[in-house]
Amino acid sequence: MELNREHFHISRSAEYFDAKELQAQTGQPASKFGEVVLKELIDNALDACESTGINPVIYIGMASTENRLRICVSDNGNGINEAVIKNILNFNTRTSDKAAYKAPTRGAQGNAFKTIIGIPHALGGGLVTIESLGLRHTIKAKATPAGTIDLDHKITPIDATTGTVVYVDMPLCKVRPYWYARATAIFNPHAIVKIRVFDDIQFTMLTFDDELKKSAVFYNRLSECQKIKPNEPTSAHWYDRSDFNKLVYLQCAQNDIELGKFVRQFRGLSSTGKAKAITGKLKGCLLVSDIYKNPIAIASMLLDMQDESKPVQPKALGAIGENNLLSRLDVDRHWYRQVLGMINNVPYVFEILIAESEGAKGFYFGVNHSVTFGDFLRQCKIKAGELNGTGIEGALSLIVDTDEHLVIAHLIGIGLPFLDRGKSNLSLPPEMIESISNAVWGAAKCLYKKNKARERDQAKWFREYDASQKENSNSIIACVFQVLPAAIQAATDNGRLPANVRALYYKVRDAIQAYTPKELDYGYFSQNVLIRYWQENERNPLIYNDPRGVLYAPHSESIIQLGTFEVDQYSFPAHEYNKILYIEKKGLWHTVKAANLHKKYDMAVIAGEGYSSEAIRILLDKAQTGQNYTIFVLHDADPDGYNILRTIQDSTKRMPGHNIEVIDLGLRVQDAIDLKINSETFTRKKELAQDLELNEIERGYFGGELKMIGTKKNWLCQRIELNAMSARQLVDYIDKGISQALEQRQLDKKVIPPELTLNDTAQKLFKYDLDAKLDAYINQLLKVDEVKAKLLQRIGGESGLFASHEFNQGVVDYLADNELKTWGASIQAIVDEKLDSHKVDIDNHIRELLENAIKTA
């Protein structure tokens, strides 16, 4: 027999009574359902008061046994009527007065109270009691195996009281009532919050303020409500087309009203004149139902509403503020930051307080004045300054000690995109994340520096302790210092010849063997020990560093290798150039040269090899000591490039007194972004230099993501190198940077000497040109070339004068006596000697030939 399958209709309302489904809706495990109930009851109570313009007074009561828990929250609002409660108990719909409105609300899911009804059943059975407007609603609900709901809803009259009281009786689970009371008070300075834990699980709130009130905790009201209340009009600027379509549809479907009345419900559009100006463009449309099926009309009306109203500024959202937070808390030193922002005319506010606290400690997160279940940015990257982590809590994990510090992070926004129904996990636009990250770093920066200083002090103490355990007589530095004077003499042939640092190293390495068995590394010797020795003793000019870099002069086109020896002997040419460009990469010089930028700006170019050597910094120091050279630096957009700039201009261990003024041409990260140059990923293996000044964008690129390889730290970062630019792009970038810098500082593009030098040079050139004209005239008049030919013929110099073995031997003999001369110099000496030997004859021939030429002329 075949099975005829029936089409069963299974209600989804049972989702509110299944623990697994409730976990998905609330975003919390079943073990925390007690906190879900408490939080949602508090949020509902706050909204109930604010919706009627009443400053909230919230009472929280709780009691427990070994296996049962009772939670109660009461408020001083206008109460909840029977019709709304019946709608709440309809699990096929969501009941909310905020579901379609875009506003800074504590929630707009329409399911919060339904989860409160379902949670006791999901945990094993319980009861929800609502007392309001003279009625007590006792609600017991459970789901059947078929997915339907069995409701036992009893209504009994009671004495009328103010507001609403809700009791939830349920199986025992973890709750932190005092924590939530404090958090509620922190995020709501306009509220009074009282909490009391009762001994009897059958307590009622009528006995809250009896003679046992000493067990209650009280938070007073700090200020009037500054936030936008749930019943206030929303702004047309807060809606996109999809949101507005939804609102129009629901308005039409559930309560069709006049179109003008609908418009006047919005912020800044309450006047009849504005409403008519907007609705008048929709010919023949009087009711909301007249446009709800016309997307074009709806979109047009939304744009008109936005044009007729001003965007709401972030200040209107009502931040808690530094003063209210401090009044609510017992803290010592604190750091507060607040960000006010707008994205597409939609405002937001983020505020954060970090404090050294004796009372409340740990993290408190809130969105729209409502406590959240943990970090609301737990899936977002927070990168700014030294921060680089997932979520605010993750980013602060290495800075904040939850045993000593308190962190309060609060975000207020419109229609915030939650990733969970529990309204505790957000996905925000990148620009909002960036501004929040900057605020978090701004608040954490001082504490970070304090921690770093403490770490440095500890490290210093350990280093000093370790050093104290070593015998100074056997330290390798002491040994090197002892042998260095004799090693310098040996390397320089007792001061007669220069020697490079490596030659000195070999002399030192051999000499210290008599004092210590330790090996001396060349890098340690050249970069540490010898530098320290020169700081304590005058540097010997015969000990030089090999050239690492080249200086190219712009007009004489002279090329100077830049080692300490060459720099010591170099003198700046008078009036050839007054600018120097240091380029980090040697290979880029050819591009700069081909573009003639060095000639255009009368600028010498130093082509370096990464970090500037001591010789280069000595040269640049000379260029600004008593002289007026403008120095530019061109570098990569990476940590080394920025550090190259810093070491060129600032003092370092090697050159503690060095300090010059330079102009940074970049490449900076923002420059590369503006030029749309792609970045590349690289691995940084060292900590960023402490003295490196970086903005937030640069911190994001260079800070990177920490990757542990064994016990070693590595950071995956981004950089942009100069080589990523095309040749034309590089030339234009340098040209523009130099031109703008000169204009800003009102510096001359070309070298212009003093007036006296100009006048003297002009006078000399005038005389030289005048002499040249006279020489040319005399040559032409006297036919000087003919006179020279006749003179050469008379003294036998046309041929054969030096074609002899005797002449060749003379060259050999001269070079034997003058080892440093060339064969050309020897010939010059022999010719000079020959001329001297015929001086009288030559003079007579010259006189005779000139006299004849003058007579002929």
mmCIF file of C-alpha atoms in Angstrom, residues 551-829:
data_model
loop_
_atom_site.group_PDB
_atom_site.id
_atom_site.type_symbol
_atom_site.label_atom_id
_atom_site.label_comp_id
_atom_site.label_asym_id
_atom_site.label_seq_id
_atom_site.Cartn_x
_atom_site.Cartn_y
_atom_site.Cartn_z
ATOM 1 C CA LEU A 551 77.255 62.973 -4.502
ATOM 2 C CA TYR A 552 76.533 64.268 -8.000
ATOM 3 C CA ALA A 553 77.082 68.008 -8.545
ATOM 4 C CA PRO A 554 74.561 69.625 -10.913
ATOM 5 C CA HIS A 555 76.692 71.724 -13.272
ATOM 6 C CA SER A 556 80.352 70.799 -12.881
ATOM 7 C CA GLU A 557 79.076 67.188 -12.958
ATOM 8 C CA SER A 558 81.756 66.195 -10.471
ATOM 9 C CA ILE A 559 81.191 62.888 -8.681
ATOM 10 C CA ILE A 560 82.231 62.430 -5.046
ATOM 11 C CA GLN A 561 82.273 59.032 -3.334
ATOM 12 C CA LEU A 562 80.932 59.614 0.179
ATOM 13 C CA GLY A 563 83.107 57.898 2.731
ATOM 14 C CA THR A 564 84.338 59.635 5.880
ATOM 15 C CA PHE A 565 87.758 60.168 4.301
ATOM 16 C CA GLU A 566 86.309 61.861 1.200
ATOM 17 C CA VAL A 567 83.847 63.948 3.198
ATOM 18 C CA ASP A 568 86.592 65.240 5.512
ATOM 19 C CA GLN A 569 88.431 66.632 2.493
ATOM 20 C CA TYR A 570 85.393 67.921 0.584
ATOM 21 C CA SER A 571 84.714 71.638 0.276
ATOM 22 C CA PHE A 572 81.402 72.866 -1.052
ATOM 23 C CA PRO A 573 81.869 74.714 -4.360
ATOM 24 C CA ALA A 574 81.017 78.397 -4.266
ATOM 25 C CA HIS A 575 77.656 79.236 -5.786
ATOM 26 C CA GLU A 576 77.184 76.017 -7.784
ATOM 27 C CA TYR A 577 74.293 74.609 -5.767
ATOM 28 C CA ASN A 578 72.375 75.415 -2.601
ATOM 29 C CA LYS A 579 70.115 72.368 -2.365
ATOM 30 C CA ILE A 580 70.815 68.677 -1.736
ATOM 31 C CA LEU A 581 68.439 65.816 -2.453
ATOM 32 C CA TYR A 582 69.071 62.546 -0.628
ATOM 33 C CA ILE A 583 67.546 59.587 -2.486
ATOM 34 C CA GLU A 584 67.226 56.368 -0.543
ATOM 35 C CA LYS A 585 67.667 54.227 -3.653
ATOM 36 C CA LYS A 586 70.881 54.634 -5.658
ATOM 37 C CA GLY A 587 69.346 53.300 -8.866
ATOM 38 C CA LEU A 588 66.854 56.196 -9.126
ATOM 39 C CA TRP A 589 69.639 58.731 -9.781
ATOM 40 C CA HIS A 590 69.675 58.003 -13.523
ATOM 41 C CA THR A 591 65.968 58.925 -13.804
ATOM 42 C CA VAL A 592 66.511 62.186 -11.912
ATOM 43 C CA LYS A 593 69.585 62.984 -14.034
ATOM 44 C CA ALA A 594 67.833 62.307 -17.342
ATOM 45 C CA ALA A 595 65.028 64.689 -16.300
ATOM 46 C CA ASN A 596 67.671 67.349 -15.391
ATOM 47 C CA LEU A 597 65.965 68.067 -12.062
ATOM 48 C CA HIS A 598 69.386 68.662 -10.457
ATOM 49 C CA LYS A 599 70.182 71.397 -12.997
ATOM 50 C CA LYS A 600 66.676 72.882 -12.908
ATOM 51 C CA TYR A 601 66.901 73.518 -9.170
ATOM 52 C CA ASP A 602 70.722 73.968 -8.788
ATOM 53 C CA MET A 603 70.655 70.885 -6.596
ATOM 54 C CA ALA A 604 73.259 68.259 -5.804
ATOM 55 C CA VAL A 605 71.953 64.708 -5.503
ATOM 56 C CA ILE A 606 73.160 62.127 -3.002
ATOM 57 C CA ALA A 607 72.298 58.643 -4.164
ATOM 58 C CA GLY A 608 72.331 56.532 -1.026
ATOM 59 C CA GLU A 609 72.118 52.852 -0.269
ATOM 60 C CA GLY A 610 69.273 52.735 2.217
ATOM 61 C CA TYR A 611 70.145 54.269 5.583
ATOM 62 C CA SER A 612 72.443 57.287 5.392
ATOM 63 C CA SER A 613 76.005 56.572 6.481
ATOM 64 C CA GLU A 614 77.886 58.552 9.085
ATOM 65 C CA ALA A 615 79.852 60.222 6.269
ATOM 66 C CA ILE A 616 76.663 61.440 4.570
ATOM 67 C CA ARG A 617 75.291 62.863 7.797
ATOM 68 C CA ILE A 618 78.624 64.608 8.466
ATOM 69 C CA LEU A 619 78.410 66.141 4.989
ATOM 70 C CA LEU A 620 74.813 67.295 5.510
ATOM 71 C CA ASP A 621 75.775 68.673 8.903
ATOM 72 C CA LYS A 622 78.530 70.719 7.200
ATOM 73 C CA ALA A 623 75.986 71.890 4.623
ATOM 74 C CA GLN A 624 73.866 73.519 7.344
ATOM 75 C CA THR A 625 76.627 74.668 9.698
ATOM 76 C CA GLY A 626 77.183 78.329 8.842
ATOM 77 C CA GLN A 627 75.726 77.731 5.364
ATOM 78 C CA ASN A 628 72.256 77.816 3.901
ATOM 79 C CA TYR A 629 71.739 74.535 2.046
ATOM 80 C CA THR A 630 68.188 73.234 1.742
ATOM 81 C CA ILE A 631 68.072 69.466 2.186
ATOM 82 C CA PHE A 632 65.374 67.212 0.736
ATOM 83 C CA VAL A 633 64.863 63.517 1.479
ATOM 84 C CA LEU A 634 63.118 61.006 -0.814
ATOM 85 C CA HIS A 635 62.295 57.605 0.668
ATOM 86 C CA ASP A 636 60.018 54.563 0.479
ATOM 87 C CA ALA A 637 56.644 54.477 2.237
ATOM 88 C CA ASP A 638 57.670 51.784 4.704
ATOM 89 C CA PRO A 639 59.078 51.731 8.266
ATOM 90 C CA ASP A 640 62.689 51.804 7.021
ATOM 91 C CA GLY A 641 61.961 54.717 4.702
ATOM 92 C CA TYR A 642 60.419 56.752 7.509
ATOM 93 C CA ASN A 643 63.305 55.804 9.777
ATOM 94 C CA ILE A 644 65.828 56.905 7.127
ATOM 95 C CA LEU A 645 64.239 60.349 7.231
ATOM 96 C CA ARG A 646 64.409 60.384 11.024
ATOM 97 C CA THR A 647 68.081 59.339 11.236
ATOM 98 C CA ILE A 648 69.103 61.937 8.640
ATOM 99 C CA GLN A 649 67.616 64.797 10.616
ATOM 100 C CA ASP A 650 67.812 63.648 14.248
ATOM 101 C CA SER A 651 70.514 62.532 16.640
ATOM 102 C CA THR A 652 71.307 58.820 16.873
ATOM 103 C CA LYS A 653 73.564 56.612 18.955
ATOM 104 C CA ARG A 654 76.319 57.036 16.375
ATOM 105 C CA MET A 655 75.913 60.829 16.125
ATOM 106 C CA PRO A 656 74.285 62.076 19.352
ATOM 107 C CA GLY A 657 74.766 65.778 18.558
ATOM 108 C CA HIS A 658 73.446 65.593 15.004
ATOM 109 C CA ASN A 659 70.375 67.677 14.248
ATOM 110 C CA ILE A 660 69.532 69.296 10.923
ATOM 111 C CA GLU A 661 66.432 70.581 9.189
ATOM 112 C CA VAL A 662 65.232 68.578 6.209
ATOM 113 C CA ILE A 663 62.206 68.704 3.923
ATOM 114 C CA ASP A 664 60.403 65.387 3.599
ATOM 115 C CA LEU A 665 59.445 64.817 -0.039
ATOM 116 C CA GLY A 666 57.900 61.464 0.846
ATOM 117 C CA LEU A 667 56.911 58.972 -0.286
ATOM 118 C CA ARG A 668 54.266 59.102 2.470
ATOM 119 C CA VAL A 669 51.459 56.540 2.601
ATOM 120 C CA GLN A 670 48.782 59.157 1.912
ATOM 121 C CA ASP A 671 50.757 60.361 -1.128
ATOM 122 C CA ALA A 672 50.793 56.824 -2.511
ATOM 123 C CA ILE A 673 47.057 56.438 -1.866
ATOM 124 C CA ASP A 674 46.352 59.736 -3.654
ATOM 125 C CA LEU A 675 48.500 58.612 -6.596
ATOM 126 C CA LYS A 676 46.708 55.232 -6.620
ATOM 127 C CA ILE A 677 49.974 53.307 -6.268
ATOM 128 C CA ASN A 678 49.373 49.737 -5.199
ATOM 129 C CA SER A 679 50.815 48.591 -1.895
ATOM 130 C CA GLU A 680 52.630 45.303 -1.365
ATOM 131 C CA THR A 681 52.680 42.916 1.573
ATOM 132 C CA PHE A 682 55.891 42.413 3.518
ATOM 133 C CA THR A 683 56.893 40.774 6.785
ATOM 134 C CA ARG A 684 58.321 43.017 9.489
ATOM 135 C CA LYS A 685 60.521 41.140 11.938
ATOM 136 C CA LYS A 686 61.423 43.988 14.313
ATOM 137 C CA GLU A 687 59.369 46.212 16.563
ATOM 138 C CA LEU A 688 58.566 49.632 15.114
ATOM 139 C CA ALA A 689 61.046 52.274 16.287
ATOM 140 C CA GLN A 690 59.675 54.107 19.324
ATOM 141 C CA ASP A 691 60.664 57.529 17.952
ATOM 142 C CA LEU A 692 58.852 56.984 14.671
ATOM 143 C CA GLU A 693 56.026 59.508 14.290
ATOM 144 C CA LEU A 694 53.175 57.901 12.358
ATOM 145 C CA ASN A 695 49.610 58.920 11.743
ATOM 146 C CA GLU A 696 46.735 56.494 12.039
ATOM 147 C CA ILE A 697 46.789 55.460 8.368
ATOM 148 C CA GLU A 698 50.529 54.794 8.533
ATOM 149 C CA ARG A 699 50.093 52.814 11.733
ATOM 150 C CA GLY A 700 47.544 50.717 9.920
ATOM 151 C CA TYR A 701 49.952 49.975 7.057
ATOM 152 C CA PHE A 702 53.133 49.452 9.089
ATOM 153 C CA GLY A 703 51.650 48.050 12.317
ATOM 154 C CA GLY A 704 50.333 45.014 10.513
ATOM 155 C CA GLU A 705 48.945 41.789 11.877
ATOM 156 C CA LEU A 706 50.983 39.915 14.474
ATOM 157 C CA LYS A 707 52.050 36.419 13.423
ATOM 158 C CA MET A 708 53.945 34.220 15.878
ATOM 159 C CA ILE A 709 56.524 31.889 14.334
ATOM 160 C CA GLY A 710 57.579 29.760 17.236
ATOM 161 C CA THR A 711 58.513 32.274 19.919
ATOM 162 C CA LYS A 712 59.442 34.976 17.410
ATOM 163 C CA LYS A 713 57.149 37.839 16.543
ATOM 164 C CA ASN A 714 56.494 38.741 12.931
ATOM 165 C CA TRP A 715 54.072 41.290 11.539
ATOM 166 C CA LEU A 716 52.341 41.050 8.173
ATOM 167 C CA CYS A 717 52.311 44.640 6.899
ATOM 168 C CA GLN A 718 51.809 46.817 3.824
ATOM 169 C CA ARG A 719 54.294 49.178 2.140
ATOM 170 C CA ILE A 720 54.740 51.205 -1.049
ATOM 171 C CA GLU A 721 58.201 51.532 -2.600
ATOM 172 C CA LEU A 722 59.467 54.325 -4.854
ATOM 173 C CA ASN A 723 60.187 51.695 -7.487
ATOM 174 C CA ALA A 724 56.434 51.110 -7.820
ATOM 175 C CA MET A 725 56.174 54.503 -9.553
ATOM 176 C CA SER A 726 56.764 54.880 -13.283
ATOM 177 C CA ALA A 727 59.724 57.046 -14.336
ATOM 178 C CA ARG A 728 57.412 59.874 -15.418
ATOM 179 C CA GLN A 729 55.374 59.586 -12.253
ATOM 180 C CA LEU A 730 58.531 59.725 -10.103
ATOM 181 C CA VAL A 731 59.916 62.792 -11.907
ATOM 182 C CA ASP A 732 56.611 64.660 -11.668
ATOM 183 C CA TYR A 733 56.273 63.732 -7.994
ATOM 184 C CA ILE A 734 59.764 65.026 -7.105
ATOM 185 C CA ASP A 735 59.357 68.136 -9.270
ATOM 186 C CA LYS A 736 56.024 69.029 -7.686
ATOM 187 C CA GLY A 737 57.271 68.340 -4.164
ATOM 188 C CA ILE A 738 60.375 70.527 -4.521
ATOM 189 C CA SER A 739 58.458 73.318 -6.249
ATOM 190 C CA GLN A 740 55.770 73.427 -3.560
ATOM 191 C CA ALA A 741 58.325 73.300 -0.738
ATOM 192 C CA LEU A 742 60.309 76.205 -2.199
ATOM 193 C CA GLU A 743 57.137 78.236 -2.711
ATOM 194 C CA GLN A 744 55.900 77.590 0.833
ATOM 195 C CA ARG A 745 59.248 78.594 2.335
ATOM 196 C CA GLN A 746 59.783 81.449 -0.148
ATOM 197 C CA LEU A 747 63.127 80.020 -1.268
ATOM 198 C CA ASP A 748 64.828 80.714 -4.586
ATOM 199 C CA LYS A 749 64.658 78.098 -7.292
ATOM 200 C CA LYS A 750 68.119 79.003 -8.628
ATOM 201 C CA VAL A 751 71.390 79.930 -6.940
ATOM 202 C CA ILE A 752 71.847 83.712 -6.953
ATOM 203 C CA PRO A 753 75.160 84.891 -5.368
ATOM 204 C CA PRO A 754 75.506 88.160 -3.426
ATOM 205 C CA GLU A 755 75.459 91.405 -5.412
ATOM 206 C CA LEU A 756 79.221 91.978 -4.984
ATOM 207 C CA THR A 757 79.957 88.520 -6.415
ATOM 208 C CA LEU A 758 77.606 89.143 -9.333
ATOM 209 C CA ASN A 759 79.251 92.495 -10.134
ATOM 210 C CA ASP A 760 82.804 91.159 -9.808
ATOM 211 C CA THR A 761 82.051 88.118 -11.973
ATOM 212 C CA ALA A 762 80.428 90.308 -14.650
ATOM 213 C CA GLN A 763 83.451 92.637 -14.679
ATOM 214 C CA LYS A 764 85.860 89.722 -15.119
ATOM 215 C CA LEU A 765 83.798 88.179 -17.909
ATOM 216 C CA PHE A 766 83.570 91.534 -19.675
ATOM 217 C CA LYS A 767 87.342 91.944 -19.554
ATOM 218 C CA TYR A 768 87.884 88.360 -20.705
ATOM 219 C CA ASP A 769 85.561 88.763 -23.691
ATOM 220 C CA LEU A 770 87.185 92.122 -24.549
ATOM 221 C CA ASP A 771 90.622 90.523 -24.439
ATOM 222 C CA ALA A 772 89.406 87.703 -26.669
ATOM 223 C CA LYS A 773 88.104 90.209 -29.232
ATOM 224 C CA LEU A 774 91.450 92.043 -29.231
ATOM 225 C CA ASP A 775 93.374 88.792 -29.600
ATOM 226 C CA ALA A 776 91.209 87.797 -32.537
ATOM 227 C CA TYR A 777 91.742 91.186 -34.224
ATOM 228 C CA ILE A 778 95.507 91.060 -33.702
ATOM 229 C CA ASN A 779 95.648 87.467 -35.018
ATOM 230 C CA GLN A 780 93.788 88.503 -38.118
ATOM 231 C CA LEU A 781 95.774 91.725 -38.656
ATOM 232 C CA LEU A 782 99.240 90.249 -38.169
ATOM 233 C CA LYS A 783 98.469 86.820 -39.619
ATOM 234 C CA VAL A 784 99.733 85.248 -36.413
ATOM 235 C CA ASP A 785 99.254 81.662 -37.690
ATOM 236 C CA GLU A 786 101.761 82.378 -40.522
ATOM 237 C CA VAL A 787 104.193 83.912 -38.020
ATOM 238 C CA LYS A 788 103.977 80.776 -35.825
ATOM 239 C CA ALA A 789 104.642 78.498 -38.804
ATOM 240 C CA LYS A 790 107.744 80.493 -39.834
ATOM 241 C CA LEU A 791 109.010 80.418 -36.205
ATOM 242 C CA LEU A 792 108.652 76.653 -36.020
ATOM 243 C CA GLN A 793 110.492 76.265 -39.358
ATOM 244 C CA ARG A 794 113.429 78.462 -38.249
ATOM 245 C CA ILE A 795 114.142 76.519 -35.034
ATOM 246 C CA GLY A 796 113.775 73.110 -36.768
ATOM 247 C CA GLY A 797 110.715 72.012 -34.863
ATOM 248 C CA GLU A 798 108.664 70.776 -37.795
ATOM 249 C CA SER A 799 110.038 67.240 -37.708
ATOM 250 C CA GLY A 800 112.894 65.146 -36.416
ATOM 251 C CA LEU A 801 113.669 67.320 -33.404
ATOM 252 C CA PHE A 802 112.770 64.496 -30.928
ATOM 253 C CA ALA A 803 113.280 61.502 -33.216
ATOM 254 C CA SER A 804 116.350 60.131 -31.527
ATOM 255 C CA HIS A 805 117.464 57.397 -29.156
ATOM 256 C CA GLU A 806 118.720 60.078 -26.831
ATOM 257 C CA PHE A 807 115.160 61.490 -26.463
ATOM 258 C CA ASN A 808 113.658 58.059 -25.753
ATOM 259 C CA GLN A 809 116.299 57.378 -23.085
ATOM 260 C CA GLY A 810 115.536 60.731 -21.568
ATOM 261 C CA VAL A 811 111.932 59.658 -20.993
ATOM 262 C CA VAL A 812 113.082 56.445 -19.299
ATOM 263 C CA ASP A 813 115.589 58.284 -17.088
ATOM 264 C CA TYR A 814 112.995 60.892 -16.027
ATOM 265 C CA LEU A 815 110.427 58.285 -14.948
ATOM 266 C CA ALA A 816 113.131 56.393 -13.009
ATOM 267 C CA ASP A 817 113.766 59.549 -10.954
ATOM 268 C CA ASN A 818 110.072 60.528 -10.680
ATOM 269 C CA GLU A 819 108.019 57.390 -9.843
ATOM 270 C CA LEU A 820 104.777 59.254 -9.324
ATOM 271 C CA LYS A 821 104.840 61.009 -12.722
ATOM 272 C CA THR A 822 103.495 59.795 -16.107
ATOM 273 C CA TRP A 823 105.216 59.536 -19.473
ATOM 274 C CA GLY A 824 103.354 62.669 -20.545
ATOM 275 C CA ALA A 825 104.888 64.583 -17.671
ATOM 276 C CA SER A 826 108.333 63.375 -18.713
ATOM 277 C CA ILE A 827 107.876 64.662 -22.274
ATOM 278 C CA GLN A 828 106.703 68.024 -20.933
ATOM 279 C CA ALA A 829 109.855 68.274 -18.846
#
